[in-house]
Short mmCIF file of C-alpha atoms and ligand atoms in Angstrom, two decimals:
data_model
loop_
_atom_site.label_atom_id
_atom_site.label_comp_id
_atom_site.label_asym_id
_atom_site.label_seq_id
_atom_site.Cartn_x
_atom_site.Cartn_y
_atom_site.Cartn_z
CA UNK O 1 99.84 82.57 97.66
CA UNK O 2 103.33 83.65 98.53
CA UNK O 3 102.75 87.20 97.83
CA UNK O 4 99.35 87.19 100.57
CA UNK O 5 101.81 85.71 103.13
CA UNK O 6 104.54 88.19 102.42
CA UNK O 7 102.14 90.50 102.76
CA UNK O 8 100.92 89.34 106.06
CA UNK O 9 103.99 89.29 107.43
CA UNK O 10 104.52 92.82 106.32
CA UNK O 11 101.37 93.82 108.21
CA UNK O 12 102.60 92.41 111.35
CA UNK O 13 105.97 93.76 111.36
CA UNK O 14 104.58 96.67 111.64
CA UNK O 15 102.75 96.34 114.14
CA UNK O 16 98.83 95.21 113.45
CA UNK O 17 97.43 92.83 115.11
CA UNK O 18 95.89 90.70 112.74
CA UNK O 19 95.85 91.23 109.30
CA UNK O 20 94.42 88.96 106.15
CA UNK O 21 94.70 89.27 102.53
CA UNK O 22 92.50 87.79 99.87
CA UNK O 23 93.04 87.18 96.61
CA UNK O 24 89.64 86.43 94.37
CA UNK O 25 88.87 86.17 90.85
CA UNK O 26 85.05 86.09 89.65
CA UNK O 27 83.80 85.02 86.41
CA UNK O 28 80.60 84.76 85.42
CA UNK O 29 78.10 84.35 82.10
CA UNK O 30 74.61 85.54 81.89
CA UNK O 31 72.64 84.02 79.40
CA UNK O 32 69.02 84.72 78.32
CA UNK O 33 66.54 83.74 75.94
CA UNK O 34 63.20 85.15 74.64
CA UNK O 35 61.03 83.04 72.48
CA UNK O 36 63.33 81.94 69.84
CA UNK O 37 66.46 84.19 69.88
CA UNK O 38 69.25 84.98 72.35
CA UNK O 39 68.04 87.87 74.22
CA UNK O 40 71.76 88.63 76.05
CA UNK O 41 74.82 87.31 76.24
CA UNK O 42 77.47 88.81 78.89
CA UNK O 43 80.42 87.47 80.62
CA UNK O 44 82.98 89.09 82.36
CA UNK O 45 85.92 88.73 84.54
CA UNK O 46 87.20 90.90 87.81
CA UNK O 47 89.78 89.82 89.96
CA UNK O 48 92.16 91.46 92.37
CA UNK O 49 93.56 91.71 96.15
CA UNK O 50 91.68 92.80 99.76
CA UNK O 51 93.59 93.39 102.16
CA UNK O 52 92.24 93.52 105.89
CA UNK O 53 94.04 94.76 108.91
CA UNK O 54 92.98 95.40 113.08
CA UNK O 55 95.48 97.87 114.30
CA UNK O 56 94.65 97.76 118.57
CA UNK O 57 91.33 98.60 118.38
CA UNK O 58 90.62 99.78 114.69
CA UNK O 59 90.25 97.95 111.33
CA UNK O 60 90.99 98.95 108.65
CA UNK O 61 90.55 97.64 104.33
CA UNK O 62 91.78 98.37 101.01
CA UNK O 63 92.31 96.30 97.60
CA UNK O 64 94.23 96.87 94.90
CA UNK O 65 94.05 95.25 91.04
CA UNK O 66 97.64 95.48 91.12
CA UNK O 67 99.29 92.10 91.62
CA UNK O 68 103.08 93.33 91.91
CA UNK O 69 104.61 93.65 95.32
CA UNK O 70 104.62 97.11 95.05
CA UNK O 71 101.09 97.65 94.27
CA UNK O 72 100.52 95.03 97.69
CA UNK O 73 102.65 97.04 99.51
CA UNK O 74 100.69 100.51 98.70
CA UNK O 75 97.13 98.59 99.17
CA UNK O 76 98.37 97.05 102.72
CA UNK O 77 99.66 100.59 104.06
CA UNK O 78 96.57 102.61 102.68
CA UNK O 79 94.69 99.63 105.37
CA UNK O 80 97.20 99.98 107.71
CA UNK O 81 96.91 103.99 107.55
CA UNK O 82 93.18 103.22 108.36
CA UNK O 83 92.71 100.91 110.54
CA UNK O 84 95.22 103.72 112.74
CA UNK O 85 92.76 106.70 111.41
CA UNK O 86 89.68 104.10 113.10
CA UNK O 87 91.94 102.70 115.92
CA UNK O 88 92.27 106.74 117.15
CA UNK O 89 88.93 106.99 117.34
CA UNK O 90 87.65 104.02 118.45
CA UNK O 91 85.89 103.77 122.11
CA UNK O 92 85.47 100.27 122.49
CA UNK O 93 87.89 96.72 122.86
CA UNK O 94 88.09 94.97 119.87
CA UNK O 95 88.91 91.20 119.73
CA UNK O 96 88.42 88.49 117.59
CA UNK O 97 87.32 85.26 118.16
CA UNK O 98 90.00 82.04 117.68
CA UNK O 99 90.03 80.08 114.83
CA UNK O 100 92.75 77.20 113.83
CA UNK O 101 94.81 77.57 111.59
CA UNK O 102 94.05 75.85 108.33
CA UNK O 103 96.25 74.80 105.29
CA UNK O 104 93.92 73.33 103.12
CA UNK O 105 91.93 73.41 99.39
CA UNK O 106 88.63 73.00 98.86
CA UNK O 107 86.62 73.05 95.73
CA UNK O 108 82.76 72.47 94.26
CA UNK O 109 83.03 68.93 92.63
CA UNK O 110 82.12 69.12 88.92
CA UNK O 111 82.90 66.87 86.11
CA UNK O 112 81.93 69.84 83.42
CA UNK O 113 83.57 73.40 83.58
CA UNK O 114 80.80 75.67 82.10
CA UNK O 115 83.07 77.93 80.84
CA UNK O 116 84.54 74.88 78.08
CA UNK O 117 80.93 75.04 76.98
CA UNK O 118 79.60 76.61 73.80
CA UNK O 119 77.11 79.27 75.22
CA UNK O 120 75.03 78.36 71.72
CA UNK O 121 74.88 75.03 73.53
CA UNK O 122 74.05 76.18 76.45
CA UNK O 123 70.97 78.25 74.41
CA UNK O 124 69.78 75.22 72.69
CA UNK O 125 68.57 73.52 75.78
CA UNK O 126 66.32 76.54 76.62
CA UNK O 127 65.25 77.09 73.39
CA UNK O 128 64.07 73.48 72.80
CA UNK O 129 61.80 74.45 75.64
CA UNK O 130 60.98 77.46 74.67
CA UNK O 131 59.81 75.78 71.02
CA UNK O 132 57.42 73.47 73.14
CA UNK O 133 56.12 76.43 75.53
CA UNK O 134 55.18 78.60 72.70
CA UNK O 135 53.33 75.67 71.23
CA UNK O 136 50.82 75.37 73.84
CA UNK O 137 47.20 77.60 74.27
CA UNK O 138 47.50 81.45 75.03
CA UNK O 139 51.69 80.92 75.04
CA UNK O 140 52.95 84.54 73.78
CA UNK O 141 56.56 84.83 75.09
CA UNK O 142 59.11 82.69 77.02
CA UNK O 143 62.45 83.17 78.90
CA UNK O 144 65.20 81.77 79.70
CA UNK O 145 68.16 82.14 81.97
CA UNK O 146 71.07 81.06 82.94
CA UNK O 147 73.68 82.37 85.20
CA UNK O 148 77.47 80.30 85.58
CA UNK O 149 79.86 81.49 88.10
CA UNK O 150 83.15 80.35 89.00
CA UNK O 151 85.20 82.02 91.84
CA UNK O 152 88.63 81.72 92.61
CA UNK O 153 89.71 82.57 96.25
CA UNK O 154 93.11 82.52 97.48
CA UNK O 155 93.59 83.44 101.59
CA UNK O 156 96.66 83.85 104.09
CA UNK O 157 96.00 85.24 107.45
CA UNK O 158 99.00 86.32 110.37
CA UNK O 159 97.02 83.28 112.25
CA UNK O 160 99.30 81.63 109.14
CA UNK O 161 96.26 79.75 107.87
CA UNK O 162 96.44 79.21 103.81
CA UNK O 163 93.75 78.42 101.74
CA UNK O 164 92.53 77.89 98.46
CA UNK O 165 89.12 77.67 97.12
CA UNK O 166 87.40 77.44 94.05
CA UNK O 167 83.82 77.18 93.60
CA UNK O 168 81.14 76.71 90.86
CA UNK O 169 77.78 77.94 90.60
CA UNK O 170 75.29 77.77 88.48
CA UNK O 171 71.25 79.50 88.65
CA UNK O 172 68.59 78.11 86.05
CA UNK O 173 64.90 79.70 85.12
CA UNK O 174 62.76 79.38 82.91
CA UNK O 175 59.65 81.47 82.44
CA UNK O 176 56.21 80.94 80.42
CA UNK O 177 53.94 83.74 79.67
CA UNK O 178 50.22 83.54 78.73
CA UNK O 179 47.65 85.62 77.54
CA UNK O 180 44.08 84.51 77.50
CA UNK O 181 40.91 85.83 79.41
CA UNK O 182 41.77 89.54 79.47
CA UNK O 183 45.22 88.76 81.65
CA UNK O 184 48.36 88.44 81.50
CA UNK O 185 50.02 85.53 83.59
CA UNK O 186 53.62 84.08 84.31
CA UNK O 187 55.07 80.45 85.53
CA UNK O 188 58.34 80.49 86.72
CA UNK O 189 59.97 77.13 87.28
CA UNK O 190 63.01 77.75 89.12
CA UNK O 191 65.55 74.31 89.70
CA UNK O 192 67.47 74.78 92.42
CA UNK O 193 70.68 77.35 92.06
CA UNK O 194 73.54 75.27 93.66
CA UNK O 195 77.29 74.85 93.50
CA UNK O 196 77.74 72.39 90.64
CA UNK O 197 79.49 72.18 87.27
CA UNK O 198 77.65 72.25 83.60
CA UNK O 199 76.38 68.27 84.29
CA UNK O 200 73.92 69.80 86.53
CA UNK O 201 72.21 72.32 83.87
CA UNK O 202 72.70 69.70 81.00
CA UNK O 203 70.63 67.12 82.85
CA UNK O 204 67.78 69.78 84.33
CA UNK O 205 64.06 68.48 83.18
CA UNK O 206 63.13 71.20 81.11
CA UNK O 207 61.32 69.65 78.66
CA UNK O 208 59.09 68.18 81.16
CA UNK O 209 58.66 70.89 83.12
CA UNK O 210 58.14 72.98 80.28
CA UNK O 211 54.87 71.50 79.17
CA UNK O 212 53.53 71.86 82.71
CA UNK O 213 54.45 75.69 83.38
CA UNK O 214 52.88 76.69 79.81
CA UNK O 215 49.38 75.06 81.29
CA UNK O 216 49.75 76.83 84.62
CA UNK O 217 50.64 79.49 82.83
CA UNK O 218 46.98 79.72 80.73
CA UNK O 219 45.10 78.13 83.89
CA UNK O 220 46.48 81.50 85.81
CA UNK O 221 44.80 83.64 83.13
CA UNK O 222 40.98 81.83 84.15
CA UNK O 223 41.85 81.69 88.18
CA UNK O 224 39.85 83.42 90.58
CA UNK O 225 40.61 86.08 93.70
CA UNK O 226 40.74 84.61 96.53
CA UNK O 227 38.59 85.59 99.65
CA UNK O 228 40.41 88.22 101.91
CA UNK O 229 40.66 87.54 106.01
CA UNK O 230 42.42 84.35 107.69
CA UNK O 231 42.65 80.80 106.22
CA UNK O 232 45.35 78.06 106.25
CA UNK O 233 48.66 78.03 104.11
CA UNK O 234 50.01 75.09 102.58
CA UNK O 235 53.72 76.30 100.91
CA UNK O 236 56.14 74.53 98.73
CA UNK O 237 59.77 74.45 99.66
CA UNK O 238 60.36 77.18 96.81
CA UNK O 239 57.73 79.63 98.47
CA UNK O 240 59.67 78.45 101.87
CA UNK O 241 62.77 79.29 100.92
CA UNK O 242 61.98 83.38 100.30
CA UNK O 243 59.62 83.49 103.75
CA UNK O 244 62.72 81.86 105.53
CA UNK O 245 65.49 83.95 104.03
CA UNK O 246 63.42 87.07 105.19
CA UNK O 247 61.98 85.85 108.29
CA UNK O 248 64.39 83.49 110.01
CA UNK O 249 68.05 84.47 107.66
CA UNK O 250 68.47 87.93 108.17
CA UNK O 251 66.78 88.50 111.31
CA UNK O 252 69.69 85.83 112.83
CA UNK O 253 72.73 87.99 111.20
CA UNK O 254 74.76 88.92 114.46
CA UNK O 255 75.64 92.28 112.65
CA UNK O 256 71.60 93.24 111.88
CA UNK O 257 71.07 91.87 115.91
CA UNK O 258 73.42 94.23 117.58
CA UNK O 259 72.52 97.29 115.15
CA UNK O 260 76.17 97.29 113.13
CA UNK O 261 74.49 96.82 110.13
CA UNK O 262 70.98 98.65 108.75
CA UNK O 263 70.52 99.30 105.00
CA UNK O 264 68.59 96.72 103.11
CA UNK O 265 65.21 96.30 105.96
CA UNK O 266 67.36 96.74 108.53
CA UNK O 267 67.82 95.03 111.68
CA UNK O 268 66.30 92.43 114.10
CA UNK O 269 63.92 91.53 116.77
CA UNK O 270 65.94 88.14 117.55
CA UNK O 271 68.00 90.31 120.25
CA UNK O 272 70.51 89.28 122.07
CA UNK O 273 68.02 88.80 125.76
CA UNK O 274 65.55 86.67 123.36
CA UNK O 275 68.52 83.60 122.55
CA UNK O 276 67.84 80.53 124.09
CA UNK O 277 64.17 81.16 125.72
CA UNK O 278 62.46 83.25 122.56
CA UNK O 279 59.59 80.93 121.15
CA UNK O 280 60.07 81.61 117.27
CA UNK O 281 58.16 78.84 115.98
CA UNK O 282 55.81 76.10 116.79
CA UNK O 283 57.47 73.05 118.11
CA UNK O 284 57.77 71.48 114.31
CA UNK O 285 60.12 74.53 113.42
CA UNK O 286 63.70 73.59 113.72
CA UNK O 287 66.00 75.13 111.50
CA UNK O 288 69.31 74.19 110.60
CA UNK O 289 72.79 76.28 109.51
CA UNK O 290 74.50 73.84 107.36
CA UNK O 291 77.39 75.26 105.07
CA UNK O 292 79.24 71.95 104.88
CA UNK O 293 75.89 70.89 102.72
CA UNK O 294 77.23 69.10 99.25
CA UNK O 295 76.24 72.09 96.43
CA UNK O 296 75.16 74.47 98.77
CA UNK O 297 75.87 77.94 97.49
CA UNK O 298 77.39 79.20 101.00
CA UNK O 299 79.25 75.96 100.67
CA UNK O 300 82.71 77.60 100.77
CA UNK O 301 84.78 75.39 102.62
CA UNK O 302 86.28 77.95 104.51
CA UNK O 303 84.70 81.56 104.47
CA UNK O 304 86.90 85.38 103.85
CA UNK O 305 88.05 85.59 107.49
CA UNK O 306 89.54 82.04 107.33
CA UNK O 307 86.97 79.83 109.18
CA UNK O 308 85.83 76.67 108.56
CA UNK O 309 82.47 76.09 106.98
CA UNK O 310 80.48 74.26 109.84
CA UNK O 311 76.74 73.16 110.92
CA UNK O 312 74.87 73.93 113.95
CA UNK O 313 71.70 74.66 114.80
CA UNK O 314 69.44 78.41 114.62
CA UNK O 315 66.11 77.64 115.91
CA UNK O 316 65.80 74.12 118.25
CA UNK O 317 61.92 72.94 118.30
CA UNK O 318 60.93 76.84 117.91
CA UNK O 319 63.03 78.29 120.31
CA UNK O 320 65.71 80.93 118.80
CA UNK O 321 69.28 78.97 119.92
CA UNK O 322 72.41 80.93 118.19
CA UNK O 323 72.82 83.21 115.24
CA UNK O 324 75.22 83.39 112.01
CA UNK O 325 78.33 85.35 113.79
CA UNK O 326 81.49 86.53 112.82
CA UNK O 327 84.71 86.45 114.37
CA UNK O 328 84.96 89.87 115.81
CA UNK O 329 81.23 89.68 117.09
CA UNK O 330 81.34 85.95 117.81
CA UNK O 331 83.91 87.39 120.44
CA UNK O 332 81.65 89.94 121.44
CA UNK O 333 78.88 87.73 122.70
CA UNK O 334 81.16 85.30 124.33
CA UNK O 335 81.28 82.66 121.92
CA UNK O 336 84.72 81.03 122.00
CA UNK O 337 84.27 80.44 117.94
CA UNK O 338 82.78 82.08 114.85
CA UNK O 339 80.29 79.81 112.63
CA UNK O 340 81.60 80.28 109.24
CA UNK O 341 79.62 83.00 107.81
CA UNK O 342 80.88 85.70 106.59
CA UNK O 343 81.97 86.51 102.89
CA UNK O 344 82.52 89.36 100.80
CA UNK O 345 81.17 89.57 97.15
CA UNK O 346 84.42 90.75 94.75
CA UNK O 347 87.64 91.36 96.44
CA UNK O 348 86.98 94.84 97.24
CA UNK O 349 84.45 94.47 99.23
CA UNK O 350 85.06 94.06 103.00
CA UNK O 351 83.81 90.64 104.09
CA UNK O 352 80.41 90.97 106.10
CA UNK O 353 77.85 88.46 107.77
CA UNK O 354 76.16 86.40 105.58
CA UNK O 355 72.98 83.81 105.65
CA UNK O 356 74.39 80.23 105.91
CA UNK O 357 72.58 77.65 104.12
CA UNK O 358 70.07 77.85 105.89
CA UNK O 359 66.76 75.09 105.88
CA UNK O 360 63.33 74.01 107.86
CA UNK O 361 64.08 70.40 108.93
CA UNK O 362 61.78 67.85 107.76
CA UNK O 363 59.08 66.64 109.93
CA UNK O 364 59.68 63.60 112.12
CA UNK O 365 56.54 61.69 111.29
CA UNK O 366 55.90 59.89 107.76
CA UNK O 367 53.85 62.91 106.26
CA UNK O 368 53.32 63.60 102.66
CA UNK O 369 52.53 67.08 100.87
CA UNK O 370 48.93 65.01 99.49
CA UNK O 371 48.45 64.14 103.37
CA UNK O 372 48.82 67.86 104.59
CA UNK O 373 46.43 68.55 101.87
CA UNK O 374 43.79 65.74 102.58
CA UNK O 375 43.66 67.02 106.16
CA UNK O 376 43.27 70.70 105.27
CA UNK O 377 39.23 72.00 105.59
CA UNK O 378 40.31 74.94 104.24
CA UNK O 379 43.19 76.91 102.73
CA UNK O 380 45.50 77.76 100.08
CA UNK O 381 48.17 75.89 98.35
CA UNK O 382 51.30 78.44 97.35
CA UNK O 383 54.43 77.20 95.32
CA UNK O 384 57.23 79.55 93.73
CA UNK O 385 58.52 82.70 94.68
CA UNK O 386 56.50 86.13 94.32
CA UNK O 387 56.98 89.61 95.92
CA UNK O 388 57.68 90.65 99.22
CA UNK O 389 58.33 93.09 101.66
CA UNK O 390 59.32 93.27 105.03
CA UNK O 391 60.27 96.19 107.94
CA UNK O 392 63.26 97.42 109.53
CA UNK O 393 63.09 94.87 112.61
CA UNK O 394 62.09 91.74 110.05
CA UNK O 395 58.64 91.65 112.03
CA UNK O 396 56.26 92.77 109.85
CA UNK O 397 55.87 91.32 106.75
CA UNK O 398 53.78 89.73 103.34
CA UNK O 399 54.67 87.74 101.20
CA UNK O 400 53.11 86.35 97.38
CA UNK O 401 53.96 83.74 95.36
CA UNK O 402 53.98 82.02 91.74
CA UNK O 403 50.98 79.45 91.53
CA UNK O 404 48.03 79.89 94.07
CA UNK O 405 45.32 76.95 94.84
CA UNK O 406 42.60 76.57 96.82
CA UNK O 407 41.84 73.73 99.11
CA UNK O 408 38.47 72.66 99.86
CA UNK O 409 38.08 69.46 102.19
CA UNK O 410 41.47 68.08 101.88
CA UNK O 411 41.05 68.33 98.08
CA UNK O 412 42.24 71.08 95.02
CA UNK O 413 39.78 72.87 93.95
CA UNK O 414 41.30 75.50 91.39
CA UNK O 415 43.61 78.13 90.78
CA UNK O 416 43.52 81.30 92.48
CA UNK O 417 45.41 84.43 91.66
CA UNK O 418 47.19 87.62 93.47
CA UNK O 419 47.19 86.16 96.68
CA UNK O 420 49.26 87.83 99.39
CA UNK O 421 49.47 86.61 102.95
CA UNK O 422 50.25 88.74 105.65
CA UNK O 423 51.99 88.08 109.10
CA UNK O 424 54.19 89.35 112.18
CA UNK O 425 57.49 86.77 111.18
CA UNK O 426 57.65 84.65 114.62
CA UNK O 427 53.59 84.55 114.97
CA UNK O 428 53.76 83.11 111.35
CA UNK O 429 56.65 80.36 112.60
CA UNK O 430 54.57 79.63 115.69
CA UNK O 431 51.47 78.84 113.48
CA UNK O 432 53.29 75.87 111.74
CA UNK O 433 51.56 72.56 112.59
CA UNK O 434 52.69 69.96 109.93
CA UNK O 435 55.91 69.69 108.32
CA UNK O 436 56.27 67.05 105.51
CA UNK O 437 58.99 64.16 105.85
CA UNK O 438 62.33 63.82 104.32
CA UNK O 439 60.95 62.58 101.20
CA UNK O 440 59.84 65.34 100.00
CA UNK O 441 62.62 67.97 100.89
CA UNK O 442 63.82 70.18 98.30
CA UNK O 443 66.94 72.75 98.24
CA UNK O 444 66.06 76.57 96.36
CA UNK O 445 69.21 78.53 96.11
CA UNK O 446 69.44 82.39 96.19
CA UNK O 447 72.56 83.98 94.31
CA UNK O 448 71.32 87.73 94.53
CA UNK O 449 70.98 88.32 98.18
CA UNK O 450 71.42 92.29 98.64
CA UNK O 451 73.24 93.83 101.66
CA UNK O 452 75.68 96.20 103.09
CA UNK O 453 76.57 100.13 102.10
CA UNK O 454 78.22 99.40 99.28
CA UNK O 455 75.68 97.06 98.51
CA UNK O 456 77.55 93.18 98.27
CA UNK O 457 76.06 90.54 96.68
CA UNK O 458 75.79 86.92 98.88
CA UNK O 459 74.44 83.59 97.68
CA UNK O 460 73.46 80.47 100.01
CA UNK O 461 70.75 77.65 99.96
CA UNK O 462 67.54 77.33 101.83
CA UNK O 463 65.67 74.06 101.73
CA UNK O 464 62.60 72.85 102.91
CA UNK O 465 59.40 69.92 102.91
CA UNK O 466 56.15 71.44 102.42
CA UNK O 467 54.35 72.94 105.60
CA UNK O 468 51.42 74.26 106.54
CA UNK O 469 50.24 77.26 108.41
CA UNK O 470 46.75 78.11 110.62
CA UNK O 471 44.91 81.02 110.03
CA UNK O 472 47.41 83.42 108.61
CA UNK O 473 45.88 86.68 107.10
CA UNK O 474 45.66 86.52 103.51
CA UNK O 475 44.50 89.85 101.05
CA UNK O 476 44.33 90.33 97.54
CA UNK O 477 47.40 91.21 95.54
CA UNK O 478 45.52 93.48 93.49
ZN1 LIG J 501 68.81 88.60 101.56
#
């Protein structure tokens, strides 16, 4: 920590404005099985220093793997020398938005570090599963996953905050695969991906759940298409959670909103004249920012420009009420304070917006999933993640899913298969009419969450209760 404050000192002395360096150490293990063996085994280690610096009206960002003061001092003048190269050029004010200083730790409470853990261990529990999958009808292959991360941050800023984080996460799947009827058909069961320590993976259900993917799996292969044009949608928290990210996440990135940021389906039609009176979802649709959530994988504590982790509020009874902004672009928009949200992958990647942990609230009223269902004429029940896609402004977009039923006067028919549904993002929001109750809320991490030129990396959690949707366009996946 010493060396990051010497270092911001150094920055300041001559001359920037504000200036921050971060030190951060990833390691991670990727485990997978097929059938019986260990497909892969890979862990590895990166670590190293980013330094950020605002000279007047320019930043500027390097990062060095050199830890001596020398190798500081090189890294903090190559930023300096660019953030002067940007500040010459610049044509615009830039300012940053306040933030107390902090002198704190914070770290994801575990009782089991992953990393003390025999991988073949770690195996066994998969493959267990794996025995029992490939023991049921039409079962002809099986994987497993596992993905353990622990990050090590380290943070001084000229604001003369200090912090120190460390954080553990962990992503489970497991995967059946069944052959039977002339097809070929998958079940995924995904547990949430969360900040937590080995305990978490060592107590996962997969025996359970094992037995009921491998019969999903085989019932897929005998499903029916469903019929194409508009019906009702009834989706799980899991299916939620990927809509969401797309639809509601992204779309409320400050950076994507005032067009500083592009690549990866591009921008957003939540501009900056639509906050506070844009209807973006039916009165049920409230969703909540929440990176203060216990296990949360944007659950930081503080995030890489030094903020606190904090909760508010995106969309208020449907209507569009702030976005996930930074501290130069909080500023911007006349917020006196950032949110909390932005984070950079490895330590030489400049820090950018990121999705918070982001979730639907649960409805109000005592209302279960079988309720929703029992007052549903007709529809289709959706759980799991599937494809998607989605267009530059985050308006138009479709979106599949894992297990597909139909519902036929309030009850479950049968399995479907390949279904797709189809929407503009904020006419799909507005369609919601039931949300189920607290009870049956569940939390579906992402880890892989692609953005930025050099593409970074971001993890947080969504979260959700079942809801259901009128007459959204559905077409066959195939
Ligand atoms: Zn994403």
């Amino acid at each position: 920590m010493q060396k990051l404050i010497e270092i911001a000192d150094y920055l300041k002395n001559k001359g920037a404005r504000f200036a921050d360096a971060r030190e951060h150490s990833v390691k991670d293990r990727t485990l997978i099985t097929e059938n019986m063996r260990i497909n892969s085994f890979r862990e590895k280690e990166i670590s190293g220093i980013g330094i950020r610096v605002l000279y007047e009206n320019g930043w500027g960002y390097s990062s060095t793997k050199d830890f001596s003061m020398n190798g500081l001092q090189k890294a903090a003048d190559e930023a300096l020398r660019l953030a002067k190269a940007a500040n010459s050029i610049s044509s615009e004010k830039i300012d940053y938005a306040f933030e107390p200083v902090h002198l704190d730790r914070f770290a994801t409470k575990i009782q089991i570090d992953p990393f003390q853990i025999d991988p073949a261990e770690q195996a066994s529990l998969m493959l267990a599963a794996s025995r029992k999958m490939l023991k049921s009808r039409d079962i002809f292959k099986t994987i497993g996953y596992v993905y353990f991360k622990r990050q090590e941050r380290k943070y001084a800023s000229t604001d003369g905050s200090q912090i120190e984080t460390v954080l553990y996460s962990v992503l489970p799947e497991m995967i059946a695969i069944a052959k039977a009827n002339g097809e070929v058909k998958s079940r995924t069961w995904m547990p949430n991906a969360c900040n937590a320590g080995y305990e978490y993976f060592k107590e996962l259900p997969f025996m359970e759940n094992a037995e009921r993917i491998a019969a999903q799996a085989r019932e897929h292969c005998f499903a029916r298409q469903c019929s194409e044009g508009k019906t009702n949608l009834i989706l799980d928290p899991l299916n939620l959670s990927l809509t969401m990210h797309e639809s509601v996440g992204h779309p409320t990135e400050l950076d994507r909103v005032l067009g500083y940021e592009e690549s990866c389906a591009g921008r957003s039609f939540a501009t900056l004249d639509k906050l506070k009176n844009f209807r973006y979802g039916s009165d049920k649709v409230t969703f909540i920012a929440d990176n203060t959530m216990e296990g949360g994988l944007a659950s930081y504590g503080y995030d890489d420009e030094g903020v606190k982790c904090q909760k508010w509020k995106m969309i208020d009874e449907g209507i569009l009420v702030d976005y996930s902004a930074p501290r130069e672009l909080a500023k911007k928009i006349g917020k006196e304070r950032s949110n909390g949200s932005c984070r950079a992958e490895l330590y030489n990647n400049v820090p950018i917006t990121r999705i918070p942990n982001l979730y639907l609230a649960p409805g109000e009223k005592i209302l279960s999933k079988e309720e929703i269902i029992a007052d549903t004429k007709d529809g289709i029940y959706i759980e799991g993640r599937g494809s998607f896609s989605i267009d530059q402004m985050r308006l138009n977009m479709q979106f599949g899913g894992d297990a597909f039923w139909e519902v036929k006067n309030g009850h479950i028919t049968g399995m479907l298969k390949d279904v797709v549904y189809n929407a503009i993002s904020y006419e799909f929001w507005r369609s919601c009419d039931a949300v189920a109750d607290s009870r049956e809320f569940e939390k579906a991490g992402f880890i892989s969450c692609g953005k930025g030129d050099p593409m970074q990396i971001g993890q947080m959690t969504h979260g959700a209760s079942p809801a259901r949707f009128r007459n959204i366009m559905v077409r066959r996946g195939k």
